[in-house]
C-alpha atoms as a printed R data frame, in Angstrom:
    type eleno elety resid chain resno       x       y       z
1   ATOM     1    CA   UNK     A     1  33.859  -4.988   6.475
2   ATOM     2    CA   UNK     A     2  32.635  -8.217   7.666
3   ATOM     3    CA   UNK     A     3  31.078  -8.393  11.058
4   ATOM     4    CA   UNK     A     4  32.475 -11.588  12.349
5   ATOM     5    CA   UNK     A     5  36.465 -10.427  12.439
6   ATOM     6    CA   UNK     A     6  35.272  -7.194  14.131
7   ATOM     7    CA   UNK     A     7  33.168  -9.226  16.456
8   ATOM     8    CA   UNK     A     8  36.238 -11.447  17.188
9   ATOM     9    CA   UNK     A     9  38.478  -8.301  17.607
10  ATOM    10    CA   UNK     A    10  36.156  -6.622  20.190
11  ATOM    11    CA   UNK     A    11  35.984  -9.655  22.223
12  ATOM    12    CA   UNK     A    12  39.665  -9.756  22.660
13  ATOM    13    CA   UNK     A    13  39.582  -6.246  23.918
14  ATOM    14    CA   UNK     A    14  36.672  -7.001  26.158
15  ATOM    15    CA   UNK     A    15  37.837 -10.203  27.605
16  ATOM    16    CA   UNK     A    16  41.631  -9.228  27.905
17  ATOM    17    CA   UNK     A    17  42.686 -12.094  25.333
18  ATOM    18    CA   UNK     A    18  42.619 -14.412  22.412
19  ATOM    19    CA   UNK     A    19  41.623 -17.659  24.546
20  ATOM    20    CA   UNK     A    20  38.998 -15.677  26.632
21  ATOM    21    CA   UNK     A    21  37.497 -13.982  23.609
22  ATOM    22    CA   UNK     A    22  37.492 -17.637  22.174
23  ATOM    23    CA   UNK     A    23  35.169 -19.162  24.795
24  ATOM    24    CA   UNK     A    24  32.754 -15.881  24.506
25  ATOM    25    CA   UNK     A    25  32.317 -16.264  20.834
26  ATOM    26    CA   UNK     A    26  32.361 -20.291  21.037
27  ATOM    27    CA   UNK     A    27  35.472 -20.725  18.529
28  ATOM    28    CA   UNK     A    28  39.140 -21.675  19.025
29  ATOM    29    CA   UNK     A    29  41.837 -19.523  19.720
30  ATOM    30    CA   UNK     A    30  43.558 -19.812  16.143
31  ATOM    31    CA   UNK     A    31  40.247 -18.999  14.414
32  ATOM    32    CA   UNK     A    32  40.052 -16.054  16.819
33  ATOM    33    CA   UNK     A    33  43.475 -15.082  16.116
34  ATOM    34    CA   UNK     A    34  42.964 -15.477  12.042
35  ATOM    35    CA   UNK     A    35  39.912 -13.239  12.325
36  ATOM    36    CA   UNK     A    36  41.777 -10.314  13.909
37  ATOM    37    CA   UNK     A    37  44.676 -10.869  11.582
38  ATOM    38    CA   UNK     A    38  42.018 -10.857   8.625
39  ATOM    39    CA   UNK     A    39  40.707  -7.380  10.122
40  ATOM    40    CA   UNK     A    40  44.074  -5.750  10.497
41  ATOM    41    CA   UNK     A    41  44.945  -6.658   6.888
42  ATOM    42    CA   UNK     A    42  41.844  -5.500   5.449
43  ATOM    43    CA   UNK     A    43  42.001  -2.349   7.549
44  ATOM    44    CA   UNK     A    44  45.749  -2.082   6.633
45  ATOM    45    CA   UNK     A    45  47.099  -1.312   9.885
46  ATOM    46    CA   UNK     A    46  47.987  -3.026  12.884
47  ATOM    47    CA   UNK     A    47  45.220  -3.045  15.563
48  ATOM    48    CA   UNK     A    48  46.942  -4.988  18.316
49  ATOM    49    CA   UNK     A    49  50.690  -4.480  19.582
50  ATOM    50    CA   UNK     A    50  51.491  -8.258  21.122
51  ATOM    51    CA   UNK     A    51  53.827  -8.015  23.465
52  ATOM    52    CA   UNK     A    52  54.948 -11.503  24.615
53  ATOM    53    CA   UNK     A    53  51.431 -12.911  26.086
54  ATOM    54    CA   UNK     A    54  49.736  -9.725  26.231
55  ATOM    55    CA   UNK     A    55  48.228  -7.680  23.292
56  ATOM    56    CA   UNK     A    56  48.203  -3.502  23.717
57  ATOM    57    CA   UNK     A    57  45.823  -1.689  21.481
58  ATOM    58    CA   UNK     A    58  47.403   0.638  19.397
59  ATOM    59    CA   UNK     A    59  46.107   3.879  18.277
60  ATOM    60    CA   UNK     A    60  44.075   2.330  15.305
61  ATOM    61    CA   UNK     A    61  43.054  -0.496  17.596
62  ATOM    62    CA   UNK     A    62  41.367   2.163  20.030
63  ATOM    63    CA   UNK     A    63  39.576   3.779  17.178
64  ATOM    64    CA   UNK     A    64  38.255   0.260  15.516
65  ATOM    65    CA   UNK     A    65  37.132  -1.027  18.921
66  ATOM    66    CA   UNK     A    66  35.447   2.325  19.931
67  ATOM    67    CA   UNK     A    67  33.354   2.494  16.537
68  ATOM    68    CA   UNK     A    68  33.105  -1.204  16.388
69  ATOM    69    CA   UNK     A    69  31.441  -1.488  19.692
70  ATOM    70    CA   UNK     A    70  28.756   0.902  18.141
71  ATOM    71    CA   UNK     A    71  28.645  -0.917  14.961
72  ATOM    72    CA   UNK     A    72  27.878  -4.152  16.445
73  ATOM    73    CA   UNK     A    73  25.226  -2.706  18.586
74  ATOM    74    CA   UNK     A    74  23.679  -1.055  15.771
75  ATOM    75    CA   UNK     A    75  23.802  -4.301  13.858
76  ATOM    76    CA   UNK     A    76  22.314  -6.209  16.321
77  ATOM    77    CA   UNK     A    77  19.217  -3.610  17.046
78  ATOM    78    CA   UNK     A    78  18.650  -3.656  13.196
79  ATOM    79    CA   UNK     A    79  18.541  -7.515  13.455
80  ATOM    80    CA   UNK     A    80  15.890  -7.297  16.671
81  ATOM    81    CA   UNK     A    81  14.019  -4.713  14.376
82  ATOM    82    CA   UNK     A    82  13.721  -6.805  11.101
83  ATOM    83    CA   UNK     A    83  12.761  -9.914  13.366
84  ATOM    84    CA   UNK     A    84  10.099  -7.660  14.755
85  ATOM    85    CA   UNK     A    85   9.080  -6.282  11.143
86  ATOM    86    CA   UNK     A    86   9.255  -9.737   9.921
87  ATOM    87    CA   UNK     A    87   6.670 -10.945  12.702
88  ATOM    88    CA   UNK     A    88   4.781  -7.804  12.131
89  ATOM    89    CA   UNK     A    89   5.163  -6.554  15.517
90  ATOM    90    CA   UNK     A    90   6.542  -3.208  13.969
91  ATOM    91    CA   UNK     A    91   6.257  -1.655  10.414
92  ATOM    92    CA   UNK     A    92   4.167   0.123   8.501
93  ATOM    93    CA   UNK     A    93   1.196  -0.272   5.726
94  ATOM    94    CA   UNK     A    94   1.030   2.615   3.237
95  ATOM    95    CA   UNK     A    95  -2.511   2.194   1.626
96  ATOM    96    CA   UNK     A    96  -3.906   4.750  -0.853
97  ATOM    97    CA   UNK     A    97  -7.854   4.662  -1.194
98  ATOM    98    CA   UNK     A    98 -10.479   6.527  -3.349
99  ATOM    99    CA   UNK     A    99 -13.270   8.498  -1.662
100 ATOM   100    CA   UNK     A   100 -15.882   6.746  -3.131
101 ATOM   101    CA   UNK     A   101 -16.892   3.466  -1.767
102 ATOM   102    CA   UNK     A   102 -13.840   3.127   0.590
103 ATOM   103    CA   UNK     A   103 -15.673   3.431   4.010
104 ATOM   104    CA   UNK     A   104 -18.122   0.561   2.887
105 ATOM   105    CA   UNK     A   105 -15.408  -1.966   1.523
106 ATOM   106    CA   UNK     A   106 -12.233  -0.761   3.799
107 ATOM   107    CA   UNK     A   107 -13.248  -0.031   7.115
108 ATOM   108    CA   UNK     A   108 -13.914  -3.639   7.909
109 ATOM   109    CA   UNK     A   109 -10.883  -4.791   6.819
110 ATOM   110    CA   UNK     A   110  -9.261  -1.942   8.807
111 ATOM   111    CA   UNK     A   111 -10.651  -3.250  11.893
112 ATOM   112    CA   UNK     A   112  -9.594  -7.086  11.582
113 ATOM   113    CA   UNK     A   113  -6.129  -5.854  10.414
114 ATOM   114    CA   UNK     A   114  -5.450  -3.158  13.586
115 ATOM   115    CA   UNK     A   115  -6.898  -6.188  15.799
116 ATOM   116    CA   UNK     A   116  -4.295  -8.996  14.575
117 ATOM   117    CA   UNK     A   117  -1.585  -6.441  14.097
118 ATOM   118    CA   UNK     A   118  -1.793  -3.639  16.698
119 ATOM   119    CA   UNK     A   119   1.984  -2.816  15.955
120 ATOM   120    CA   UNK     A   120   1.653  -1.795  12.439
121 ATOM   121    CA   UNK     A   121   1.285   1.892  11.351
122 ATOM   122    CA   UNK     A   122  -1.099   2.245   9.012
123 ATOM   123    CA   UNK     A   123  -0.618   5.277   6.563
124 ATOM   124    CA   UNK     A   124  -3.761   6.243   4.525
125 ATOM   125    CA   UNK     A   125  -3.931   8.899   1.502
126 ATOM   126    CA   UNK     A   126  -7.181   9.253  -0.061
127 ATOM   127    CA   UNK     A   127  -6.997  10.687  -3.318
128 ATOM   128    CA   UNK     A   128  -8.836  10.122  -6.944
129 ATOM   129    CA   UNK     A   129  -7.890   6.856  -9.006
130 ATOM   130    CA   UNK     A   130  -5.590   8.961 -11.578
131 ATOM   131    CA   UNK     A   131  -3.560  10.298  -8.482
132 ATOM   132    CA   UNK     A   132  -3.098   7.281  -6.707
133 ATOM   133    CA   UNK     A   133  -1.776   5.438  -9.920
134 ATOM   134    CA   UNK     A   134   0.810   7.937  -9.700
135 ATOM   135    CA   UNK     A   135   1.366   7.640  -6.212
136 ATOM   136    CA   UNK     A   136   1.640   3.494  -6.852
137 ATOM   137    CA   UNK     A   137   3.929   4.045  -9.880
138 ATOM   138    CA   UNK     A   138   6.556   6.170  -7.689
139 ATOM   139    CA   UNK     A   139   6.641   3.813  -4.694
140 ATOM   140    CA   UNK     A   140   4.861   6.162  -2.222
141 ATOM   141    CA   UNK     A   141   2.200   3.661  -1.331
142 ATOM   142    CA   UNK     A   142   2.168   0.032  -1.244
143 ATOM   143    CA   UNK     A   143  -1.413  -0.615  -2.689
144 ATOM   144    CA   UNK     A   144  -4.253   1.735  -4.008
145 ATOM   145    CA   UNK     A   145  -7.974   1.170  -4.381
146 ATOM   146    CA   UNK     A   146  -8.914   1.440  -8.154
147 ATOM   147    CA   UNK     A   147 -11.425   1.032 -10.476
148 ATOM   148    CA   UNK     A   148 -10.746  -2.476 -13.129
149 ATOM   149    CA   UNK     A   149  -9.452  -2.157 -15.756
150 ATOM   150    CA   UNK     A   150  -6.381  -1.058 -14.915
151 ATOM   151    CA   UNK     A   151  -2.668  -0.933 -17.019
152 ATOM   152    CA   UNK     A   152  -0.533  -3.679 -17.234
153 ATOM   153    CA   UNK     A   153   2.265  -2.451 -14.930
154 ATOM   154    CA   UNK     A   154  -0.098  -3.295 -12.038
155 ATOM   155    CA   UNK     A   155  -1.650  -6.358 -10.346
156 ATOM   156    CA   UNK     A   156  -4.742  -6.596  -8.704
157 ATOM   157    CA   UNK     A   157  -7.303  -8.602  -6.312
158 ATOM   158    CA   UNK     A   158 -10.695  -7.853  -7.127
159 ATOM   159    CA   UNK     A   159 -12.769  -6.701  -4.060
160 ATOM   160    CA   UNK     A   160 -16.239  -5.942  -5.298
161 ATOM   161    CA   UNK     A   161 -18.148  -5.504  -8.174
162 ATOM   162    CA   UNK     A   162 -21.587  -3.183  -8.660
163 ATOM   163    CA   UNK     A   163 -23.687  -2.177 -11.401
164 ATOM   164    CA   UNK     A   164 -23.968   1.508 -11.957
165 ATOM   165    CA   UNK     A   165 -27.088   3.347 -11.282
166 ATOM   166    CA   UNK     A   166 -28.580   6.772 -12.345
167 ATOM   167    CA   UNK     A   167 -29.705   9.641  -9.799
168 ATOM   168    CA   UNK     A   168 -32.586  11.246 -11.199
169 ATOM   169    CA   UNK     A   169 -34.460  13.980  -9.639
170 ATOM   170    CA   UNK     A   170 -37.790  12.719  -8.639
171 ATOM   171    CA   UNK     A   171 -39.824  14.551 -10.933
172 ATOM   172    CA   UNK     A   172 -37.530  13.552 -14.098
173 ATOM   173    CA   UNK     A   173 -39.844  11.706 -16.757
174 ATOM   174    CA   UNK     A   174 -37.584   8.638 -16.134
175 ATOM   175    CA   UNK     A   175 -37.343   8.592 -12.307
176 ATOM   176    CA   UNK     A   176 -40.433   5.446 -12.213
177 ATOM   177    CA   UNK     A   177 -38.380   3.481 -14.680
178 ATOM   178    CA   UNK     A   178 -36.514   0.243 -13.835
179 ATOM   179    CA   UNK     A   179 -33.842   1.057 -15.962
180 ATOM   180    CA   UNK     A   180 -32.607   3.730 -18.706
181 ATOM   181    CA   UNK     A   181 -29.419   4.051 -21.019
182 ATOM   182    CA   UNK     A   182 -27.050   6.869 -21.562
183 ATOM   183    CA   UNK     A   183 -29.327   7.496 -25.067
184 ATOM   184    CA   UNK     A   184 -32.093   8.177 -23.471
185 ATOM   185    CA   UNK     A   185 -30.692  10.592 -20.802
186 ATOM   186    CA   UNK     A   186 -28.784  12.533 -23.138
187 ATOM   187    CA   UNK     A   187 -30.702  15.457 -23.118
188 ATOM   188    CA   UNK     A   188 -30.574  15.925 -19.499
189 ATOM   189    CA   UNK     A   189 -27.429  17.880 -18.023
190 ATOM   190    CA   UNK     A   190 -24.673  15.365 -16.076
191 ATOM   191    CA   UNK     A   191 -23.443  16.083 -12.772
192 ATOM   192    CA   UNK     A   192 -20.019  14.239 -12.604
193 ATOM   193    CA   UNK     A   193 -17.068  13.353 -10.231
194 ATOM   194    CA   UNK     A   194 -13.600  15.478 -10.909
195 ATOM   195    CA   UNK     A   195 -11.756  14.243 -13.809
196 ATOM   196    CA   UNK     A   196  -9.132  12.533 -11.509
197 ATOM   197    CA   UNK     A   197 -11.833   9.859 -10.856
198 ATOM   198    CA   UNK     A   198 -12.110   6.949 -13.240
199 ATOM   199    CA   UNK     A   199 -15.878   6.971 -12.450
200 ATOM   200    CA   UNK     A   200 -15.814  10.498 -14.645
201 ATOM   201    CA   UNK     A   201 -13.801   8.581 -17.342
202 ATOM   202    CA   UNK     A   202 -16.058   5.535 -17.592
203 ATOM   203    CA   UNK     A   203 -19.165   7.674 -17.917
204 ATOM   204    CA   UNK     A   204 -17.939   9.985 -20.623
205 ATOM   205    CA   UNK     A   205 -16.323   7.198 -22.410
206 ATOM   206    CA   UNK     A   206 -19.506   5.314 -22.307
207 ATOM   207    CA   UNK     A   207 -21.340   8.629 -23.966
208 ATOM   208    CA   UNK     A   208 -18.855   8.946 -26.504
209 ATOM   209    CA   UNK     A   209 -19.567   4.968 -27.394
210 ATOM   210    CA   UNK     A   210 -23.491   6.167 -27.335
211 ATOM   211    CA   UNK     A   211 -22.382   8.618 -29.652
212 ATOM   212    CA   UNK     A   212 -22.818  11.970 -27.986
213 ATOM   213    CA   UNK     A   213 -21.023  14.575 -25.441
214 ATOM   214    CA   UNK     A   214 -22.930  15.294 -22.357
215 ATOM   215    CA   UNK     A   215 -23.733  18.618 -21.090
216 ATOM   216    CA   UNK     A   216 -21.679  18.384 -17.842
217 ATOM   217    CA   UNK     A   217 -23.092  21.415 -15.942
218 ATOM   218    CA   UNK     A   218 -21.229  20.381 -12.541
219 ATOM   219    CA   UNK     A   219 -17.848  18.564 -11.232
220 ATOM   220    CA   UNK     A   220 -17.048  17.714  -7.632
221 ATOM   221    CA   UNK     A   221 -15.094  15.346  -5.417
222 ATOM   222    CA   UNK     A   222 -17.970  15.130  -2.763
223 ATOM   223    CA   UNK     A   223 -20.337  12.469  -2.784
224 ATOM   224    CA   UNK     A   224 -23.009  13.758  -0.575
225 ATOM   225    CA   UNK     A   225 -22.829  17.300  -2.579
226 ATOM   226    CA   UNK     A   226 -23.315  15.505  -5.846
227 ATOM   227    CA   UNK     A   227 -26.425  13.573  -4.447
228 ATOM   228    CA   UNK     A   228 -27.488  17.141  -3.342
229 ATOM   229    CA   UNK     A   229 -27.296  18.802  -6.604
230 ATOM   230    CA   UNK     A   230 -29.180  15.879  -7.842
231 ATOM   231    CA   UNK     A   231 -31.916  16.306  -5.371
232 ATOM   232    CA   UNK     A   232 -32.379  20.227  -6.136
233 ATOM   233    CA   UNK     A   233 -32.878  19.307  -9.918
234 ATOM   234    CA   UNK     A   234 -29.632  20.349 -11.269
235 ATOM   235    CA   UNK     A   235 -28.917  17.201 -13.330
236 ATOM   236    CA   UNK     A   236 -28.330  13.420 -13.127
237 ATOM   237    CA   UNK     A   237 -25.352  11.520 -11.679
238 ATOM   238    CA   UNK     A   238 -24.112   7.961 -11.334
239 ATOM   239    CA   UNK     A   239 -22.874   6.106  -9.069
240 ATOM   240    CA   UNK     A   240 -22.273   2.259  -7.940
241 ATOM   241    CA   UNK     A   241 -25.579   1.104  -6.847
242 ATOM   242    CA   UNK     A   242 -24.140  -0.137  -3.278
243 ATOM   243    CA   UNK     A   243 -22.880   3.515  -2.719
244 ATOM   244    CA   UNK     A   244 -26.227   5.093  -3.983
245 ATOM   245    CA   UNK     A   245 -28.281   2.664  -1.865
246 ATOM   246    CA   UNK     A   246 -26.237   3.973   1.354
247 ATOM   247    CA   UNK     A   247 -27.167   7.849   0.498
248 ATOM   248    CA   UNK     A   248 -30.905   8.197   0.324
249 ATOM   249    CA   UNK     A   249 -32.347  11.252  -0.769
250 ATOM   250    CA   UNK     A   250 -36.309  11.908  -0.964
251 ATOM   251    CA   UNK     A   251 -35.866  14.155  -3.851
252 ATOM   252    CA   UNK     A   252 -33.579  11.436  -5.368
253 ATOM   253    CA   UNK     A   253 -34.479   8.287  -7.748
254 ATOM   254    CA   UNK     A   254 -32.244   5.357  -8.352
255 ATOM   255    CA   UNK     A   255 -32.402   3.952 -11.849
256 ATOM   256    CA   UNK     A   256 -30.399   0.840 -12.832
257 ATOM   257    CA   UNK     A   257 -27.844   2.137 -15.769
258 ATOM   258    CA   UNK     A   258 -28.386  -0.489 -18.616
259 ATOM   259    CA   UNK     A   259 -25.169   0.451 -20.322
260 ATOM   260    CA   UNK     A   260 -22.325  -2.033 -21.266
261 ATOM   261    CA   UNK     A   261 -18.915  -1.837 -20.154
262 ATOM   262    CA   UNK     A   262 -20.027   0.674 -17.143
263 ATOM   263    CA   UNK     A   263 -19.674  -1.821 -14.495
264 ATOM   264    CA   UNK     A   264 -18.161  -0.613 -10.827
265 ATOM   265    CA   UNK     A   265 -15.008  -2.890 -10.229
266 ATOM   266    CA   UNK     A   266 -13.111  -1.830  -7.230
267 ATOM   267    CA   UNK     A   267  -9.788  -4.021  -6.952
268 ATOM   268    CA   UNK     A   268  -6.761  -3.671  -4.682
269 ATOM   269    CA   UNK     A   269  -3.880  -2.815  -7.127
270 ATOM   270    CA   UNK     A   270  -0.030  -3.199  -6.525
271 ATOM   271    CA   UNK     A   271   3.244  -2.391  -8.628
272 ATOM   272    CA   UNK     A   272   3.539  -5.951 -10.401
273 ATOM   273    CA   UNK     A   273   6.853  -7.336  -9.482
274 ATOM   274    CA   UNK     A   274   6.906  -5.023  -6.381
275 ATOM   275    CA   UNK     A   275   8.641  -6.371  -3.222
276 ATOM   276    CA   UNK     A   276   5.775  -6.226  -0.641
277 ATOM   277    CA   UNK     A   277   6.898  -6.016   2.704
278 ATOM   278    CA   UNK     A   278   5.352  -8.150   5.324
279 ATOM   279    CA   UNK     A   279   2.875  -5.780   6.526
280 ATOM   280    CA   UNK     A   280   1.840  -5.179   3.036
281 ATOM   281    CA   UNK     A   281   1.540  -8.953   2.325
282 ATOM   282    CA   UNK     A   282  -0.612  -9.223   5.745
283 ATOM   283    CA   UNK     A   283  -3.080  -6.928   4.293
284 ATOM   284    CA   UNK     A   284  -3.397  -8.803   0.799
285 ATOM   285    CA   UNK     A   285  -3.559 -11.974   2.695
286 ATOM   286    CA   UNK     A   286  -6.573 -10.369   4.533
287 ATOM   287    CA   UNK     A   287  -8.289  -8.913   1.516
288 ATOM   288    CA   UNK     A   288  -8.013 -12.472  -0.186
289 ATOM   289    CA   UNK     A   289  -9.340 -13.863   3.013
290 ATOM   290    CA   UNK     A   290 -12.329 -11.920   3.297
291 ATOM   291    CA   UNK     A   291 -13.415 -11.099  -0.244
292 ATOM   292    CA   UNK     A   292 -12.039 -14.675  -1.283
293 ATOM   293    CA   UNK     A   293  -9.553 -15.702  -3.713
294 ATOM   294    CA   UNK     A   294 -11.852 -14.741  -6.832
295 ATOM   295    CA   UNK     A   295 -10.637 -13.221 -10.146
296 ATOM   296    CA   UNK     A   296  -6.993 -11.535  -9.673
297 ATOM   297    CA   UNK     A   297  -4.302 -10.390 -12.424
298 ATOM   298    CA   UNK     A   298  -2.892 -13.256 -14.352
299 ATOM   299    CA   UNK     A   299   0.682 -12.815 -13.508
300 ATOM   300    CA   UNK     A   300  -0.229 -13.211  -9.652
């Protein structure tokens, strides 16, 4: 059902005639008459019983008028709401962020975004990268913070690149070195993130390229706990330099990991070809504004 004929019909009833309704909808009387006739033909029943110069509602007309008033009001409300959403006065932004590095990289962005768009609700979830990618594929979130490289099904905008450092107990024989390779620490137990974290896969893949399987003595999703385990002498761990620097422990030393293809590259990722609502596009624009246009997916 088209709204224009319905609005013409409602105004005819409200105004008590076709000529008065024509003035209300800024149309000619014949145009209003044709619109009402079109609505009657579409519904297959008369809506008005025309008696001389008067028009009386039929039973069907009463039902259409009653519901038509509500339909038109709902339509007007919908259009007003869409205008607010497009104007970023209302809406929601659905973000998925990994626990590692999010506070440093994204908390300042949240503050700016909130200041600019106070009417936008930010819905935040925190998972490891694998779980975030699943949520992104399912359309549960608009963006995910993820480590590169990612699959071709996603577009991405680079946020930060950082080298990895090895966290060594202070009494480890290599703790005073400026850099180490994985081969040099292969005999030391490893403390890794849980398997759902991309950094877990990055370290394991690098070890396999170096020709060995590490002795993994612990896995955790808690960053502070991993640092404490290293300080207690349980083994060694690996973190982006930026994150490690913020979590100093007197019993832990940071040594640069000199290993190819282990750089930590955090990006904002979204489904390739997906529609981005106004609130989501505003977030992406802010990321690019703060972190520069930088490298991005070729399809972007």
